[in-house]
XYZ file of C-alpha atoms in Angstrom:
374
model
C 61.850 -26.781 34.570
C 64.921 -28.975 34.320
C 63.734 -31.572 36.846
C 59.956 -31.177 37.221
C 57.384 -33.661 35.993
C 54.099 -32.920 34.244
C 53.181 -29.835 32.262
C 55.546 -26.892 32.541
C 53.014 -24.107 33.018
C 52.672 -21.645 35.892
C 50.045 -23.654 37.759
C 52.253 -26.750 37.885
C 55.673 -25.127 38.285
C 54.683 -23.075 41.324
C 53.943 -26.295 43.244
C 57.690 -27.011 43.317
C 58.522 -23.686 44.986
C 58.909 -23.447 48.761
C 56.854 -20.273 49.081
C 53.662 -19.102 50.767
C 52.674 -16.736 47.979
C 49.884 -17.411 45.541
C 50.790 -18.568 42.069
C 49.800 -15.141 40.666
C 52.974 -13.771 42.290
C 54.943 -16.424 40.465
C 53.120 -15.549 37.240
C 54.148 -11.928 37.734
C 57.744 -12.939 36.978
C 56.652 -13.830 33.443
C 54.532 -10.732 32.940
C 56.979 -8.038 34.128
C 60.245 -7.750 32.210
C 63.021 -7.314 34.782
C 65.852 -8.742 32.680
C 67.038 -9.270 29.116
C 66.521 -13.001 28.482
C 68.236 -12.963 25.083
C 71.454 -11.394 26.395
C 71.420 -13.595 29.517
C 71.113 -16.799 27.473
C 73.962 -15.786 25.189
C 76.120 -14.961 28.206
C 75.430 -18.426 29.613
C 76.270 -20.028 26.264
C 79.641 -18.252 26.215
C 80.341 -19.492 29.759
C 79.649 -23.082 28.720
C 81.902 -22.664 25.694
C 84.745 -21.407 27.882
C 84.269 -24.450 30.133
C 84.986 -26.647 27.087
C 88.275 -24.747 26.494
C 88.219 -24.373 22.689
C 91.653 -24.402 21.065
C 92.866 -22.683 17.880
C 91.950 -24.768 14.872
C 88.871 -26.365 16.467
C 85.550 -26.378 14.613
C 82.213 -25.553 16.186
C 78.791 -25.598 14.587
C 75.997 -23.029 14.760
C 72.781 -24.823 13.774
C 69.604 -22.958 12.810
C 66.041 -24.166 12.427
C 62.475 -23.173 13.254
C 59.579 -24.938 14.910
C 55.827 -24.395 15.149
C 53.581 -25.089 18.127
C 49.775 -24.995 18.089
C 48.089 -22.872 20.779
C 44.406 -22.951 21.701
C 44.299 -19.508 23.310
C 42.182 -17.093 21.271
C 43.614 -13.904 22.764
C 47.340 -14.708 22.885
C 49.733 -12.200 21.352
C 51.459 -13.073 18.057
C 49.122 -16.009 17.306
C 49.025 -16.683 13.559
C 47.742 -19.231 11.094
C 50.540 -21.325 9.616
C 51.156 -24.697 8.020
C 52.705 -27.388 10.178
C 55.142 -29.459 8.064
C 54.912 -32.464 10.405
C 51.154 -32.896 9.934
C 50.793 -31.039 6.620
C 47.824 -29.186 8.130
C 47.145 -25.562 9.029
C 47.332 -24.613 12.706
C 46.997 -21.493 14.857
C 50.007 -21.029 17.021
C 53.506 -19.652 17.483
C 56.658 -20.114 15.445
C 60.162 -20.001 16.922
C 63.539 -19.576 15.246
C 66.182 -21.456 17.241
C 69.976 -21.423 17.255
C 72.222 -24.071 18.844
C 75.950 -24.406 19.311
C 77.457 -27.862 18.829
C 81.007 -28.259 20.089
C 82.733 -31.518 21.058
C 79.338 -33.246 20.908
C 77.878 -30.910 23.545
C 74.706 -28.993 22.638
C 74.458 -25.410 23.935
C 71.348 -23.250 23.350
C 72.401 -19.963 21.756
C 69.143 -18.155 21.032
C 65.429 -18.517 20.424
C 63.247 -15.887 18.751
C 59.456 -15.735 18.643
C 58.292 -14.795 15.147
C 55.586 -12.118 14.896
C 53.685 -11.491 11.684
C 53.689 -7.995 10.241
C 50.065 -7.195 11.078
C 50.622 -8.049 14.777
C 53.880 -6.133 15.294
C 52.213 -2.818 16.134
C 50.084 -4.401 18.844
C 53.001 -6.299 20.367
C 55.422 -3.387 20.030
C 58.274 -5.092 18.179
C 59.727 -4.381 14.703
C 58.804 -6.798 11.951
C 61.478 -9.325 11.009
C 61.162 -12.285 8.685
C 62.275 -15.675 9.948
C 65.354 -15.439 7.732
C 66.189 -12.074 9.281
C 65.834 -13.549 12.764
C 68.216 -16.345 11.760
C 70.685 -13.805 10.362
C 70.482 -11.860 13.630
C 71.423 -14.974 15.609
C 74.441 -15.432 13.345
C 75.619 -11.830 13.682
C 75.291 -11.905 17.475
C 77.615 -14.880 17.889
C 81.172 -13.948 18.848
C 83.325 -17.002 18.203
C 86.479 -17.704 20.228
C 89.690 -16.565 18.584
C 90.962 -18.723 15.694
C 88.087 -21.183 15.987
C 86.367 -22.190 12.769
C 82.579 -21.777 12.743
C 80.331 -23.753 10.399
C 76.685 -22.641 10.143
C 74.193 -25.388 9.276
C 70.621 -24.814 8.074
C 68.067 -26.319 5.713
C 67.043 -25.175 2.229
C 64.547 -22.601 3.523
C 67.347 -20.502 5.031
C 69.637 -20.787 2.001
C 68.933 -17.214 0.923
C 70.957 -14.014 0.426
C 69.939 -12.669 3.858
C 71.381 -15.578 5.829
C 74.354 -16.166 3.538
C 75.302 -12.488 3.767
C 75.336 -12.700 7.564
C 77.642 -15.742 7.385
C 80.032 -13.967 5.036
C 80.079 -10.823 7.188
C 81.164 -12.917 10.188
C 83.534 -14.980 8.011
C 81.692 -18.146 8.937
C 81.360 -21.027 6.498
C 77.982 -22.657 5.905
C 76.444 -25.897 4.646
C 72.884 -26.362 3.514
C 70.573 -28.243 1.170
C 69.191 -27.268 -2.219
C 65.549 -27.076 -3.161
C 64.772 -29.118 -6.272
C 63.787 -26.002 -8.244
C 66.968 -24.075 -7.384
C 68.822 -22.862 -10.480
C 72.424 -23.935 -11.047
C 74.670 -22.516 -13.740
C 77.488 -24.105 -15.725
C 79.178 -22.386 -18.682
C 76.415 -22.202 -21.298
C 73.890 -24.157 -19.199
C 71.081 -23.314 -16.788
C 70.107 -26.347 -14.672
C 67.517 -27.245 -12.061
C 69.055 -28.860 -8.981
C 66.561 -31.724 -8.696
C 66.682 -32.853 -12.327
C 70.433 -32.312 -12.584
C 71.061 -34.485 -9.509
C 68.919 -37.334 -10.838
C 70.726 -37.217 -14.180
C 74.134 -37.323 -12.524
C 73.154 -40.378 -10.486
C 72.011 -42.175 -13.650
C 74.984 -41.294 -15.812
C 77.910 -41.450 -13.413
C 79.325 -43.838 -10.903
C 78.601 -42.828 -7.305
C 80.828 -43.224 -4.276
C 79.834 -44.979 -1.022
C 79.994 -43.410 2.427
C 79.254 -44.859 5.871
C 78.729 -42.548 8.866
C 78.901 -44.119 12.322
C 75.962 -43.392 14.634
C 75.502 -44.030 18.372
C 73.162 -46.922 17.613
C 74.385 -48.136 14.211
C 75.436 -46.446 10.992
C 74.030 -44.529 8.028
C 74.956 -45.423 4.451
C 75.099 -42.934 1.604
C 75.868 -42.853 -2.103
C 77.066 -39.513 -3.415
C 78.262 -37.702 -6.537
C 80.574 -34.691 -6.417
C 79.315 -32.074 -8.900
C 82.147 -29.662 -8.097
C 81.851 -25.906 -7.853
C 78.810 -24.434 -9.610
C 77.118 -21.064 -9.687
C 73.985 -21.083 -7.511
C 71.302 -18.496 -8.236
C 71.652 -15.337 -6.081
C 74.485 -16.882 -4.022
C 77.510 -17.224 -6.305
C 79.901 -20.161 -6.564
C 79.325 -23.061 -4.162
C 80.532 -26.641 -3.855
C 77.603 -28.910 -4.832
C 77.264 -32.565 -3.784
C 74.333 -34.882 -4.518
C 73.653 -37.731 -2.092
C 71.158 -40.521 -1.486
C 70.692 -42.127 1.920
C 70.279 -45.892 2.133
C 67.560 -47.220 -0.163
C 65.682 -43.920 -0.349
C 64.664 -42.690 -3.781
C 65.091 -39.007 -3.033
C 68.380 -37.416 -4.072
C 69.451 -34.536 -1.862
C 71.592 -31.653 -3.059
C 74.091 -30.232 -0.564
C 76.101 -27.023 -0.885
C 78.898 -25.353 1.043
C 81.266 -22.437 0.612
C 84.113 -24.121 2.519
C 86.906 -24.951 0.047
C 88.591 -27.304 2.531
C 85.733 -29.833 2.641
C 85.684 -32.856 0.366
C 82.401 -34.227 -0.943
C 82.291 -36.846 1.823
C 83.096 -34.183 4.438
C 80.182 -32.068 3.198
C 77.795 -34.962 3.933
C 79.380 -35.624 7.333
C 79.149 -31.945 8.227
C 75.526 -31.480 7.226
C 74.609 -34.696 9.041
C 75.246 -32.800 12.290
C 72.241 -30.569 11.565
C 70.031 -33.395 12.836
C 71.141 -32.360 16.346
C 68.646 -29.494 16.383
C 65.776 -31.810 15.409
C 66.563 -34.010 18.413
C 66.912 -30.935 20.621
C 63.487 -29.617 19.609
C 61.951 -33.004 20.358
C 63.570 -33.146 23.814
C 62.667 -29.616 24.908
C 59.073 -30.040 23.764
C 58.505 -33.404 25.421
C 60.701 -33.114 28.540
C 61.191 -29.403 29.281
C 57.844 -27.941 28.220
C 58.718 -25.756 25.241
C 55.445 -24.198 24.149
C 53.437 -25.263 27.221
C 52.952 -21.690 28.473
C 49.415 -20.338 28.922
C 50.225 -16.642 29.265
C 48.587 -14.213 26.880
C 51.336 -11.588 26.557
C 54.220 -11.680 24.105
C 56.801 -10.937 26.806
C 55.630 -13.831 28.993
C 55.937 -16.239 26.049
C 59.470 -15.003 25.336
C 60.429 -15.428 29.014
C 59.078 -18.989 29.071
C 60.982 -19.936 25.906
C 64.251 -18.652 27.335
C 63.690 -20.372 30.698
C 63.343 -23.651 28.802
C 66.641 -22.893 27.041
C 68.245 -22.146 30.439
C 66.946 -25.457 31.769
C 68.639 -27.286 28.906
C 71.812 -25.254 29.488
C 71.805 -26.557 33.081
C 71.636 -30.121 31.764
C 74.510 -29.342 29.381
C 76.500 -28.022 32.349
C 76.004 -31.364 34.121
C 77.237 -33.192 31.024
C 80.338 -31.000 30.797
C 81.120 -31.284 34.516
C 80.868 -35.064 34.538
C 84.320 -36.717 34.718
C 85.557 -40.216 35.358
C 88.529 -41.551 37.281
C 91.701 -39.435 37.521
C 93.210 -38.781 34.087
C 90.274 -40.518 32.452
C 87.921 -37.891 31.138
C 84.529 -39.140 30.044
C 83.223 -35.980 28.406
C 82.673 -37.672 25.062
C 80.561 -40.352 26.727
C 78.776 -37.788 28.914
C 77.866 -35.697 25.864
C 75.924 -38.635 24.474
C 73.748 -39.129 27.555
C 70.073 -38.587 26.779
C 68.204 -35.588 28.136
C 65.939 -37.810 30.248
C 68.968 -39.515 31.829
C 70.561 -36.172 32.729
C 67.263 -35.063 34.258
C 67.325 -38.159 36.476
C 70.880 -37.304 37.535
C 69.770 -33.785 38.458
C 66.869 -35.139 40.510
C 69.299 -37.474 42.286
C 71.572 -34.536 43.156
C 68.626 -32.569 44.539
C 67.483 -35.557 46.588
C 70.948 -35.998 48.108
C 71.113 -32.271 48.864
C 67.753 -32.470 50.629
C 68.904 -35.374 52.804
C 72.102 -33.499 53.720
C 70.063 -30.421 54.653
C 67.758 -32.423 56.901
C 70.667 -34.099 58.679
C 72.195 -30.692 59.431
C 68.981 -28.898 60.451
C 67.258 -31.734 62.340
C 69.974 -34.052 63.646
C 67.733 -35.504 66.345
C 64.956 -36.700 64.052
C 65.032 -39.768 61.822
C 65.624 -38.648 58.265
C 63.117 -41.025 56.746
C 60.309 -39.816 59.009
C 61.002 -36.217 58.097
C 61.069 -37.047 54.390
C 57.737 -38.840 54.752
C 56.277 -35.772 56.483
C 57.421 -33.540 53.632
C 56.065 -35.945 51.038
C 52.631 -36.027 52.645
C 52.594 -32.244 53.059
């Protein structure tokens, strides 16, 4: 999956295997559960974290989000009708809750859960869990390295008692956004977040902030509202910000007392990493391109995609420059497509080396041409 072209379904993937078996044998790997994909992916994520050698006092980010993917199959398990926020239309498909680790600019897949509606749970054979409960489960399962600060980032949908409770149980801090109708409380006042933010921008002077990006910068204006009581969540640090020339004013909250208002914006800006990750795995690694009917096969496919991205992250981490000149920061910023090309180059070199060892008397180029035609 990490280096193949085309659609990432069984019919296409089996063409890359050096085997004489029919593709139904390959499909059997998806249908029969011989392993625990969730535990295996988390084990791999911990290995990648250890390779980055986290030190006491470092900060890592656990980013949560969900994604929807339309499916045309009429008899697939866990298919449900849902609204796609990107098109603002209703679709029939699957919804995934994803968790990523961001540490030293490296993105590590932590977990992916396929959401099943309550009426389909009995048929599939899994207990019903809301998307917020799946997100809370991903938080509780993460064992952070000793004395490393963990910041959980999620959007306004997951700013609920279920997810916040999981963060507080693990002693993780969190940062999120506020819905415009969220209630805020000051002594003697009950406020709506959207209207209160607009009023503060009109009545008070705002501060500027510029965040450097790989291909430019992002400009913000913000107002620090201080610590307010947020409905059902208790006291949180509230910051209102506006990006560039946009009209919308966004409310941000955090429970970390060490973050300034500008730091809250910088921290939540890292949540965009998961949006880019979802785009890459859908377009380049085939997330959601499975055609299997069973729930277990869909779960296996999703985790294999996450493993494929973990392999690309491993290549980023392992890439170094000249002696005493580490280039990990630059390697972390390499695009997913570029890392895929590097992996294909490594496989090509390995194939040439193999042919030279196994068939020393034959011209390498002729043998490669024979394999290409075959």
